[in-house]
Coordinates of C-alpha atoms and ligand atoms in Angstrom, one line a residue:
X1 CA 18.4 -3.0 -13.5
X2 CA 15.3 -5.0 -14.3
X3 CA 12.7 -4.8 -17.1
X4 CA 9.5 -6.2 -18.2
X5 CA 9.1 -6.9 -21.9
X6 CA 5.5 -7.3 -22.5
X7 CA 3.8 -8.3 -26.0
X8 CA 0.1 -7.3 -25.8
X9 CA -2.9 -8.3 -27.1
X10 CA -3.3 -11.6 -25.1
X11 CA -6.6 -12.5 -23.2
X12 CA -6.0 -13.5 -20.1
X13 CA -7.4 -16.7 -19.0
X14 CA -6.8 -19.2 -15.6
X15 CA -6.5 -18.2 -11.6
X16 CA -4.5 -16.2 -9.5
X17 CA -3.6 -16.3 -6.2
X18 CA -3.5 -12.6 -4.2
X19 CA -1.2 -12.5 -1.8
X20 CA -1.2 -10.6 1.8
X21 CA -1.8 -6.8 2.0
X22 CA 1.6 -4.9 1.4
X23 CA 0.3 -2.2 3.3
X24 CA -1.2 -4.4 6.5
X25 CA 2.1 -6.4 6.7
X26 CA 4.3 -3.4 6.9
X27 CA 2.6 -2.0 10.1
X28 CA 2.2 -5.2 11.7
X29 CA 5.8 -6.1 11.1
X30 CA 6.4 -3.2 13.2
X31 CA 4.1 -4.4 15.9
X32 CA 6.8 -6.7 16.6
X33 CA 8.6 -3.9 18.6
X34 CA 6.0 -4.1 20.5
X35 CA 6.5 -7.4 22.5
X36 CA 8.5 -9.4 24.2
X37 CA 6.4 -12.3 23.6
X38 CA 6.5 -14.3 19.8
X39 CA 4.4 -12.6 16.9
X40 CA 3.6 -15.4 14.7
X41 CA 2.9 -14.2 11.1
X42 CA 1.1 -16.0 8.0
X43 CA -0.3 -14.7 4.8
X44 CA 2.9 -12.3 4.4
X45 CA 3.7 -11.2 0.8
X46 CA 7.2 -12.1 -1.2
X47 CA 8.0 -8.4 -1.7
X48 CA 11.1 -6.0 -1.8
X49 CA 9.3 -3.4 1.3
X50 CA 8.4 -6.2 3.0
X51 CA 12.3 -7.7 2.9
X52 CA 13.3 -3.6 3.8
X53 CA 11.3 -3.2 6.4
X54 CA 12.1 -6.9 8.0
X55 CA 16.4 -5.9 7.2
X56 CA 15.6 -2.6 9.5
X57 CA 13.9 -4.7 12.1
X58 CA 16.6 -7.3 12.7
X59 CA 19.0 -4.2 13.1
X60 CA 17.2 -3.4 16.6
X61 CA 17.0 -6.7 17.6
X62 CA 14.1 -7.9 17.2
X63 CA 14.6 -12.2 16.5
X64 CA 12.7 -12.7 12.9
X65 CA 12.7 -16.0 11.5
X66 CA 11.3 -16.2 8.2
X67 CA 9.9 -19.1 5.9
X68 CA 7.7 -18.8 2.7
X69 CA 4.9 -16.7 3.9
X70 CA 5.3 -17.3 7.5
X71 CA 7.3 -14.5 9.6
X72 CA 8.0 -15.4 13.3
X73 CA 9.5 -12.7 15.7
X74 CA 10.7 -12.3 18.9
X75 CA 11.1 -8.7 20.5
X76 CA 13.0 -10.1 23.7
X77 CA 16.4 -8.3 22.7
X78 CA 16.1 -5.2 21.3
X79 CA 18.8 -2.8 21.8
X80 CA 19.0 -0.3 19.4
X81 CA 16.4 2.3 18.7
X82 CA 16.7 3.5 15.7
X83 CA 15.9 3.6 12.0
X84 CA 18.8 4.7 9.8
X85 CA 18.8 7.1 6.7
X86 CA 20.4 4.3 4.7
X87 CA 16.9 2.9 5.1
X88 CA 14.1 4.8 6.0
X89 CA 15.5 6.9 2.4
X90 CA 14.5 3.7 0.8
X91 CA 11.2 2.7 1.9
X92 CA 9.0 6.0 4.0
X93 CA 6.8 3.3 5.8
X94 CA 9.9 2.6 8.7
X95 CA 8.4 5.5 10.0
X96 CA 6.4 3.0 11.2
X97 CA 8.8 2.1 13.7
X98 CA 8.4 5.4 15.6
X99 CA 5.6 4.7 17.7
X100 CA 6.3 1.1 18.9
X101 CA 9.7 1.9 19.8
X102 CA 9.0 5.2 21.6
X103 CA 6.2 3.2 23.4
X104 CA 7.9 0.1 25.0
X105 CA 11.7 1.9 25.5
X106 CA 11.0 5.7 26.4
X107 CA 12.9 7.0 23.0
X108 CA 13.7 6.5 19.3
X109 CA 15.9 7.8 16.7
X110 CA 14.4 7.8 13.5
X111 CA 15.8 9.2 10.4
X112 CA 12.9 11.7 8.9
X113 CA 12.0 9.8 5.4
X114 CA 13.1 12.6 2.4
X115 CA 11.1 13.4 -0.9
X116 CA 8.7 11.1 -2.8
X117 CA 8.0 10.7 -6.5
X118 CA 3.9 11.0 -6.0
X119 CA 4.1 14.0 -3.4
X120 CA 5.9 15.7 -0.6
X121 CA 4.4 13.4 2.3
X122 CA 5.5 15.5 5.2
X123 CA 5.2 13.0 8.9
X124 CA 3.7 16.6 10.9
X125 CA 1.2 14.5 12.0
X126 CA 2.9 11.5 13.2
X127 CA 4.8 13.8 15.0
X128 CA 2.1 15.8 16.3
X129 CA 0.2 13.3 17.9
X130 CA 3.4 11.6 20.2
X131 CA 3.5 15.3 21.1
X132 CA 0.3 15.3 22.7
X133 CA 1.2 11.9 23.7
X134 CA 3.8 13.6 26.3
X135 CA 7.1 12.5 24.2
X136 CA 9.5 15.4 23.7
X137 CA 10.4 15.7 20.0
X138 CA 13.4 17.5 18.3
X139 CA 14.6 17.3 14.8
X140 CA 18.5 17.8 14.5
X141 CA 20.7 16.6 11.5
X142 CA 17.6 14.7 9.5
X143 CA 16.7 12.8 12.4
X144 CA 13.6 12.8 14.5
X145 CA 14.8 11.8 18.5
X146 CA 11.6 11.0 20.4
X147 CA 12.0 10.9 24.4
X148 CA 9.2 10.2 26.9
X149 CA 9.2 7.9 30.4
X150 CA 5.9 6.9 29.5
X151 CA 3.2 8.4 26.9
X152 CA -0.1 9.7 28.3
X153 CA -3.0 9.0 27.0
X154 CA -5.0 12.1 26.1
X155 CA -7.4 13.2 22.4
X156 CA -5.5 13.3 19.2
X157 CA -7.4 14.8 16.3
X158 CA -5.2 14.6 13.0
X159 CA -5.2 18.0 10.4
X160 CA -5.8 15.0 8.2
X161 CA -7.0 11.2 7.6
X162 CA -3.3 9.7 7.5
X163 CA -2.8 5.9 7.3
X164 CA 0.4 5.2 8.9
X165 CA 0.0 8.4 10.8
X166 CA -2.8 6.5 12.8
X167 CA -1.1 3.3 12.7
X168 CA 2.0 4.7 14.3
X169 CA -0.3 6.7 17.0
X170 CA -2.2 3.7 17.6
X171 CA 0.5 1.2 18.1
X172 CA 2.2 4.2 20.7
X173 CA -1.2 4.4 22.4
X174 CA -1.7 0.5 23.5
X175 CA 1.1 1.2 25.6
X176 CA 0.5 4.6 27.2
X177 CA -1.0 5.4 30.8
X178 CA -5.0 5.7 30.3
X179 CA -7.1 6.4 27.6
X180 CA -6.7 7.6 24.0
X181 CA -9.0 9.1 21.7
X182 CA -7.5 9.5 18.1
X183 CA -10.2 11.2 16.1
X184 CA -10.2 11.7 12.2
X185 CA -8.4 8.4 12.2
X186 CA -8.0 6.5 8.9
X187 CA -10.5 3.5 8.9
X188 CA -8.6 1.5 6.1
X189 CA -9.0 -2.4 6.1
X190 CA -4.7 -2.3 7.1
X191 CA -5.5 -0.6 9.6
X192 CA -8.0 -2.2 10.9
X193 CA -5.8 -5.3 10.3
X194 CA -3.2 -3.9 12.8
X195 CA -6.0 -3.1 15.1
X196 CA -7.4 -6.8 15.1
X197 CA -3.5 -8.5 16.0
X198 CA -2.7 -5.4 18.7
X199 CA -6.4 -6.7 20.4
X200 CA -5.0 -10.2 19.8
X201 CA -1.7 -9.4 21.6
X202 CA -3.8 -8.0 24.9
X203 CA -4.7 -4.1 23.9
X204 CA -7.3 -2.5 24.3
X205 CA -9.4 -1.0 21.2
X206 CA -12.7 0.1 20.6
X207 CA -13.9 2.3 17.2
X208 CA -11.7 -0.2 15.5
X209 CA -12.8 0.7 11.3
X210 CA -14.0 3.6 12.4
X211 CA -12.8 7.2 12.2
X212 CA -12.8 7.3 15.8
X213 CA -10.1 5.0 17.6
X214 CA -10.5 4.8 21.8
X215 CA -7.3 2.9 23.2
X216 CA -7.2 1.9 27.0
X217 CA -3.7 1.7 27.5
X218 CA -2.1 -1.6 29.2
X219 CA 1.2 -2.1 30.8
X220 CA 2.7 -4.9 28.3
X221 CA 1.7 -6.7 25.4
X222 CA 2.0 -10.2 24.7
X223 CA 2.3 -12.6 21.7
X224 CA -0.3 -13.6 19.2
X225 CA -0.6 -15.2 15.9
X226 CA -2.2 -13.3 13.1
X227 CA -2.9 -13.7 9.1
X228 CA -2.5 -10.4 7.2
X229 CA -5.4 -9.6 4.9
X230 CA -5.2 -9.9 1.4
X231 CA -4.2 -7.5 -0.8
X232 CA -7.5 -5.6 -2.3
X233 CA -5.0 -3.2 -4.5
X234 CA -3.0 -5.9 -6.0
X235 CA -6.8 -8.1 -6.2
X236 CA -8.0 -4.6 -8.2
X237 CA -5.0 -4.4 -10.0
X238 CA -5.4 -7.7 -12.0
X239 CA -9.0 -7.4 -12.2
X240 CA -8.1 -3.7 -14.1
X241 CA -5.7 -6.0 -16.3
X242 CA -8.6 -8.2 -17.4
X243 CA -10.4 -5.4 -17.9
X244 CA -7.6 -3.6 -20.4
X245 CA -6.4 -7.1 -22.1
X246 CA -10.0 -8.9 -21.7
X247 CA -10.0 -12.2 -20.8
X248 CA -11.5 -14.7 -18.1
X249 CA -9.8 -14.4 -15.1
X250 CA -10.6 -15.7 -11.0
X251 CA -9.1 -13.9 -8.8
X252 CA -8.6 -16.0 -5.0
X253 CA -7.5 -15.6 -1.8
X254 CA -8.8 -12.1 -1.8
X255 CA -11.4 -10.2 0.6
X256 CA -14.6 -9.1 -1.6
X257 CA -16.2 -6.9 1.3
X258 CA -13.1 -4.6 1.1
X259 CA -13.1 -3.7 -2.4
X260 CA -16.5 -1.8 -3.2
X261 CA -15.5 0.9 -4.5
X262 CA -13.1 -0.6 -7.2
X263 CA -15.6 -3.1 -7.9
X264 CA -18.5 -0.9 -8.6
X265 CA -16.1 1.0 -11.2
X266 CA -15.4 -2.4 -12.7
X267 CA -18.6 -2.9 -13.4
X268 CA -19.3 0.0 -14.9
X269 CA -16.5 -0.2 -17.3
X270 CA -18.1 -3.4 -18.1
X271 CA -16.5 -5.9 -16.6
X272 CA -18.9 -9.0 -15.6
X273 CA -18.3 -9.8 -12.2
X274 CA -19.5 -13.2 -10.3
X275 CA -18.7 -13.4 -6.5
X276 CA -18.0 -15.3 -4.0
X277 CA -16.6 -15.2 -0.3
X278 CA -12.7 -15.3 -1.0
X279 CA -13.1 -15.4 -4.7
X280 CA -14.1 -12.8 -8.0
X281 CA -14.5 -13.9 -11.3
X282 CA -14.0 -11.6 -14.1
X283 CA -15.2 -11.4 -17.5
X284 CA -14.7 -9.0 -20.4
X285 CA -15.0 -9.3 -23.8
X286 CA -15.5 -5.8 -25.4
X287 CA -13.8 -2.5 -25.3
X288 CA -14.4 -0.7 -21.3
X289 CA -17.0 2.1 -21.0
X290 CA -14.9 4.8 -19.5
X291 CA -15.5 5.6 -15.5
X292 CA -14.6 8.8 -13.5
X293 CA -13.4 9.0 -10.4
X294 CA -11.8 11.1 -7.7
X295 CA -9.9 9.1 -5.1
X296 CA -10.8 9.8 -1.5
X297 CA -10.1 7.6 2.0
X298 CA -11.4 4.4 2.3
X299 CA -14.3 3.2 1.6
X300 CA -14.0 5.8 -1.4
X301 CA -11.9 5.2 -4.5
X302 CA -8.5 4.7 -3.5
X303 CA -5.4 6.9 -4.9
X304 CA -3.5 3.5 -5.0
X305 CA -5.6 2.2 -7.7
X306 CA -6.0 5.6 -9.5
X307 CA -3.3 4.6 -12.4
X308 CA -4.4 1.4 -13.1
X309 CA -7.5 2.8 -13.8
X310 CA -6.7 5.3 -15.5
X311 CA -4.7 3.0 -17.7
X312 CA -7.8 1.1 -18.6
X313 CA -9.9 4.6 -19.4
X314 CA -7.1 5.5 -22.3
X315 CA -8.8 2.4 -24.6
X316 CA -12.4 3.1 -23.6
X317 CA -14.9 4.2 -25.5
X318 CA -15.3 7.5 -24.7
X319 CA -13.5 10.5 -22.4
X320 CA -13.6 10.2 -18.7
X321 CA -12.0 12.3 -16.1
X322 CA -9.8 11.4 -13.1
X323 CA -9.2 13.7 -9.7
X324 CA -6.2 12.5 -7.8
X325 CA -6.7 14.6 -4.0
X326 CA -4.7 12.6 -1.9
X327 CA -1.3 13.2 -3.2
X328 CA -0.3 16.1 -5.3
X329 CA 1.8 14.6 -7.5
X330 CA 0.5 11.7 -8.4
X331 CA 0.3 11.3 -12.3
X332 CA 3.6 10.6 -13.2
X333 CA 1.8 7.5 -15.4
X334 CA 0.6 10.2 -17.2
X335 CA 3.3 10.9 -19.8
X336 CA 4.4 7.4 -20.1
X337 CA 0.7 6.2 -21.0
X338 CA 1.4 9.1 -23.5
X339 CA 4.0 8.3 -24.9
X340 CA 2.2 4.5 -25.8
X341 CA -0.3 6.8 -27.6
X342 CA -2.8 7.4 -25.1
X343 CA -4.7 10.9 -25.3
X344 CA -4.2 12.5 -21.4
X345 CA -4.1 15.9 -20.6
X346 CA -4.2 17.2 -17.1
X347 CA -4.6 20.1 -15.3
X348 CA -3.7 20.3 -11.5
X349 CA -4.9 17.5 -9.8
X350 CA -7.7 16.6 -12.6
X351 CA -6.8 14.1 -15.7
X352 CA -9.1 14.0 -18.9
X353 CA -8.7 10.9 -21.0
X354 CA -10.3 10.9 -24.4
X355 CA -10.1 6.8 -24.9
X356 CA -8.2 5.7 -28.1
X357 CA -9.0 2.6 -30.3
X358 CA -5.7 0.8 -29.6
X359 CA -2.4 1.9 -27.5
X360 CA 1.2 0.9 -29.3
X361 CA 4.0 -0.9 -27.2
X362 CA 7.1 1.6 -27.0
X363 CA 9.6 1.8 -23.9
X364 CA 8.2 3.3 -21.0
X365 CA 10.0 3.8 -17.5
X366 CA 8.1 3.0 -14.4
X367 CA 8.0 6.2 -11.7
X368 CA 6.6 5.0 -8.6
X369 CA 4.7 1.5 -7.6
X370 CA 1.3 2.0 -8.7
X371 CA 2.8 3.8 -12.1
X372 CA 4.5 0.4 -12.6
X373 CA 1.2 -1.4 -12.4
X374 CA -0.4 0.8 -14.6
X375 CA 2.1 0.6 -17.3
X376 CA 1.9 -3.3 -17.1
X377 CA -1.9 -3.0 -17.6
X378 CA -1.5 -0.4 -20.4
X379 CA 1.6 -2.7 -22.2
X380 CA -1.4 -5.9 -21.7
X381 CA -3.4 -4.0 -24.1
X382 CA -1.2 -2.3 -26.3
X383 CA -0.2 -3.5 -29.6
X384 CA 3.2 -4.9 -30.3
X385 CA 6.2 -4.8 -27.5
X386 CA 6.2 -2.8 -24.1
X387 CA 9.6 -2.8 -22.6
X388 CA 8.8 -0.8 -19.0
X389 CA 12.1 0.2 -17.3
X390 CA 13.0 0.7 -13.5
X391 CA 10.7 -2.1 -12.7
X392 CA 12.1 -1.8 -9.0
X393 CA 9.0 -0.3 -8.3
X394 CA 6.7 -2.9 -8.7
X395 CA 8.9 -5.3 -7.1
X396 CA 8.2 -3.0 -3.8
X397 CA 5.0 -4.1 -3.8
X398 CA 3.6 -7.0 -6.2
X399 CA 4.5 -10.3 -5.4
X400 CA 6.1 -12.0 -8.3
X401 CA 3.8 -10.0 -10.8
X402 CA 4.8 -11.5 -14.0
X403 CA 4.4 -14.6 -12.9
X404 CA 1.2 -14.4 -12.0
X405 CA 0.3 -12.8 -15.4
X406 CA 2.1 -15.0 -17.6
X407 CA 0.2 -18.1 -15.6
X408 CA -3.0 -16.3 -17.5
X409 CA -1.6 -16.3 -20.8
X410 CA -0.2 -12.8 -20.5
X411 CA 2.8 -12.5 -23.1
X412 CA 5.5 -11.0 -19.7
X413 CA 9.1 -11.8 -19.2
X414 CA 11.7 -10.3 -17.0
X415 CA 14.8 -9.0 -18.7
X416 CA 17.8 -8.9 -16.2
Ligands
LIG1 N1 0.1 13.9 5.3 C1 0.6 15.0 5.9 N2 1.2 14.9 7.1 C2 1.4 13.7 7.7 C3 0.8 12.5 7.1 C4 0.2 12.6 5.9 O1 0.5 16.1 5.3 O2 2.0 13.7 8.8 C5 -0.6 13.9 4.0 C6 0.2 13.2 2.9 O3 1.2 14.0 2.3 C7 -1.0 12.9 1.9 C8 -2.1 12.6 2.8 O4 -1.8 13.2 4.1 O5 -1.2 14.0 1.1 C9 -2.5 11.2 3.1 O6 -1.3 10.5 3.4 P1 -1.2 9.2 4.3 O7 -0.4 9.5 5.5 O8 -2.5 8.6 4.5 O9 -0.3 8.2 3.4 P2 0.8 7.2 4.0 O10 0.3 6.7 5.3 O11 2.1 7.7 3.9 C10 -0.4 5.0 3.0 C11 0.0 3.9 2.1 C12 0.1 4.5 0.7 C13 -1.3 5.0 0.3 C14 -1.7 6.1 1.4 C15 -3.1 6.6 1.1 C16 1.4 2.5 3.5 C17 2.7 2.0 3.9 N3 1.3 3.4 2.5 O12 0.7 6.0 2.9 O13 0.4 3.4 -0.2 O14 -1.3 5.6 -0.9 O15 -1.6 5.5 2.7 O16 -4.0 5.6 1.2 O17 0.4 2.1 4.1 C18 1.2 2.4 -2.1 O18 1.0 1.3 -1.6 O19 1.6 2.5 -3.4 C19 1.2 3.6 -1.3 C20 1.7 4.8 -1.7

């Protein structure tokens, strides 16, 4: 198994190049299903979920050719509807597959995802909604088997904002009879990313960034060509590095207008921030003011950047407290930054950190994805060597992220 062995206390200085969203490129992969036509891809990340998800596509059928950044599919030939444990265990987002598939063939077997390190993430709601939508659901032996001759369109209000819960709902309703109205839907720029190629392959979508989706359903889809957005986590997730490690860093090939809410935080912890259209510069030179938070839907602070910023908060100056609502387990950085002499205590779902002078290197193991990130961010920082285990994680869903830190001067290898 991989590891990162970083030796802190580097500035980090030069470019980097942010790749496409993790989280747009996942549901629109999925939008493949959706077609017989081509879906011509750019923009699409180098990353383990990505290489998952596109292993339990070609297993229905679905044609994928891929080439750097560039996906092309073909949905001409699928014949098997269904998403395996062996695989949906591995990564929960081929729920994702749900919807498309139940959509364009009448029915879908799909394995129901299991437990998760950051919280139980039950799929009620995804399951909910194709109810309403007229499919006939039943659960037997760990597998969800979804049956309708064609969806209805009808009003689906979610117990809850859920991302991929809308995706899959929305992706189901381009292709039902009428109109659908999913309320309390989750506006998040990937999901207004999938919106934006379903329109460009022929459906029909109005309320798209908005809590309220309308979907006029059509008989077919065709092909299109899309770009996925850039990543604004992975964008927020160096610019927190910076922040830790200091440095002058420019961050391109990202989407500014996405990212307030982890840019206002920036600032506040001090970082200087110049902007331009596809571009953020960042400056820091002294230790971060500490910022609290409490993560919330988009455009609020989101959960996915709640480590990494928490990992910058444990060398400010000064205590700050963190509220994690979206999951319910979701400080399993906790410890780890603990154990690299951080001063963290929590209690439920709140997390105060009194900021130390300087964090010491130790080994750490990485829990989930966004742990991973935060431990790099912490090692950046700390004093002497950081050896973080079960870096699997971040290769879920970072594009090559020591490379791009080690091009800024960042002290990061890869141990095999
Ligand atoms: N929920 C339910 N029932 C459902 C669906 C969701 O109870 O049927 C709950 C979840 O348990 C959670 C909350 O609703 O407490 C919100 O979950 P949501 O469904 O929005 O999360 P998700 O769609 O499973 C996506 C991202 C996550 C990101 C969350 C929140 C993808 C592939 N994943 O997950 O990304 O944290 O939205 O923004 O889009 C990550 O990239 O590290 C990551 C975990």
């Amino acid at each position: 198994m991989d590891k990162l062995l970083i030796t802190g206390g580097k500035r980090l200085v030069g470019d980097i190049q942010i790749s496409g969203a993790k989280n747009a490129a996942l549901p629109i992969l999925c939008a493949g299903l959706l077609t017989a036509g081509d879906l011509e891809l750019s923009n699409v990340p180098n990353l383990h979920d990505v290489a998952t998800m596109l292993k339990l596509l070609r297993q229905t059928g679905l044609a994928i050719e891929q080439n750097g950044d560039k996906v092309v599919m073909n949905g001409s030939a699928i014949n098997k509807l269904e998403a395996p444990y062996e695989l949906v265990k591995t990564m929960r987002a081929s729920i994702l597959v749900l919807g498309p598939l139940l959509a364009r063939f009448g029915e879908a077997k799909v394995s129901l995802p299991g437990g998760c390190a950051i919280g139980s993430r039950p799929v009620d709601q995804h399951i909910k909604g194709l109810q309403a939508l007229g499919a006939d659901i039943s659960i037997d032996a760990g597998y969800i088997y979804a049956k309708a001759k064609k969806l209805k369109g009808t009003r689906v209000v979610t117990d809850m904002i859920t991302v991929t819960g809308t995706e899959n709902l929305l992706m189901a309703a381009t292709l039902a009879d009428g109109e659908t109205v999913l309320d309390n839907a989750a506006c998040e720029p990937e999901v207004t990313d999938l919106a934006n190629l379903l329109v460009a392959m022929g459906a029909k979508i109005d309320g798209i960034g908005t809590h309220r989706l309308v979907i006029q359903g059509v008989s077919s889809l065709h092909g299109a060509a899309h770009t996925v957005i850039s990543d604004r986590i992975e964008a927020a997730t160096f610019l927190c590095a910076v922040a830790a490690a200091g440095g002058d860093i420019t961050i391109r090939n990202t989407r500014v207008d996405i990212m307030d809410a982890a840019l206002e935080k920036l600032r506040e912890m001090g970082l200087r921030l110049t902007v331009g259209d596809t571009w953020i510069r960042a400056q820091m030179d002294a230790r971060p003011t500490p910022v609290s938070f409490s993560t919330t839907e988009y455009p609020g602070f989101p959960t996915d950047m709640q480590a990494q910023f928490m990992a910058v908060n444990t060398i400010a100056d000064g205590s700050s407290t963190v509220q994690e609502t979206i999951f319910e387990n979701r400080f399993m950085h906790v410890q780890e930054m603990n154990r690299l002499g951080a001063a963290i205590q929590t209690d439920g779902n709140t997390a105060t950190i009194r900021g130390v002078q300087q964090l010491i290197g130790a080994p750490v193991m990485a829990t989930d994805l966004r742990a991973s990130a935060s431990l790099v961010i912490a090692g950046l920082a700390a004093k002497g060597e950081t050896l973080i285990d079960r870096i699997y994680h971040l290769d879920r869903g970072y594009d090559r992220m020591e490379v791009k830190l080690s091009a800024v001067g960042a002290n990061i290898t890869r141990i095999k």
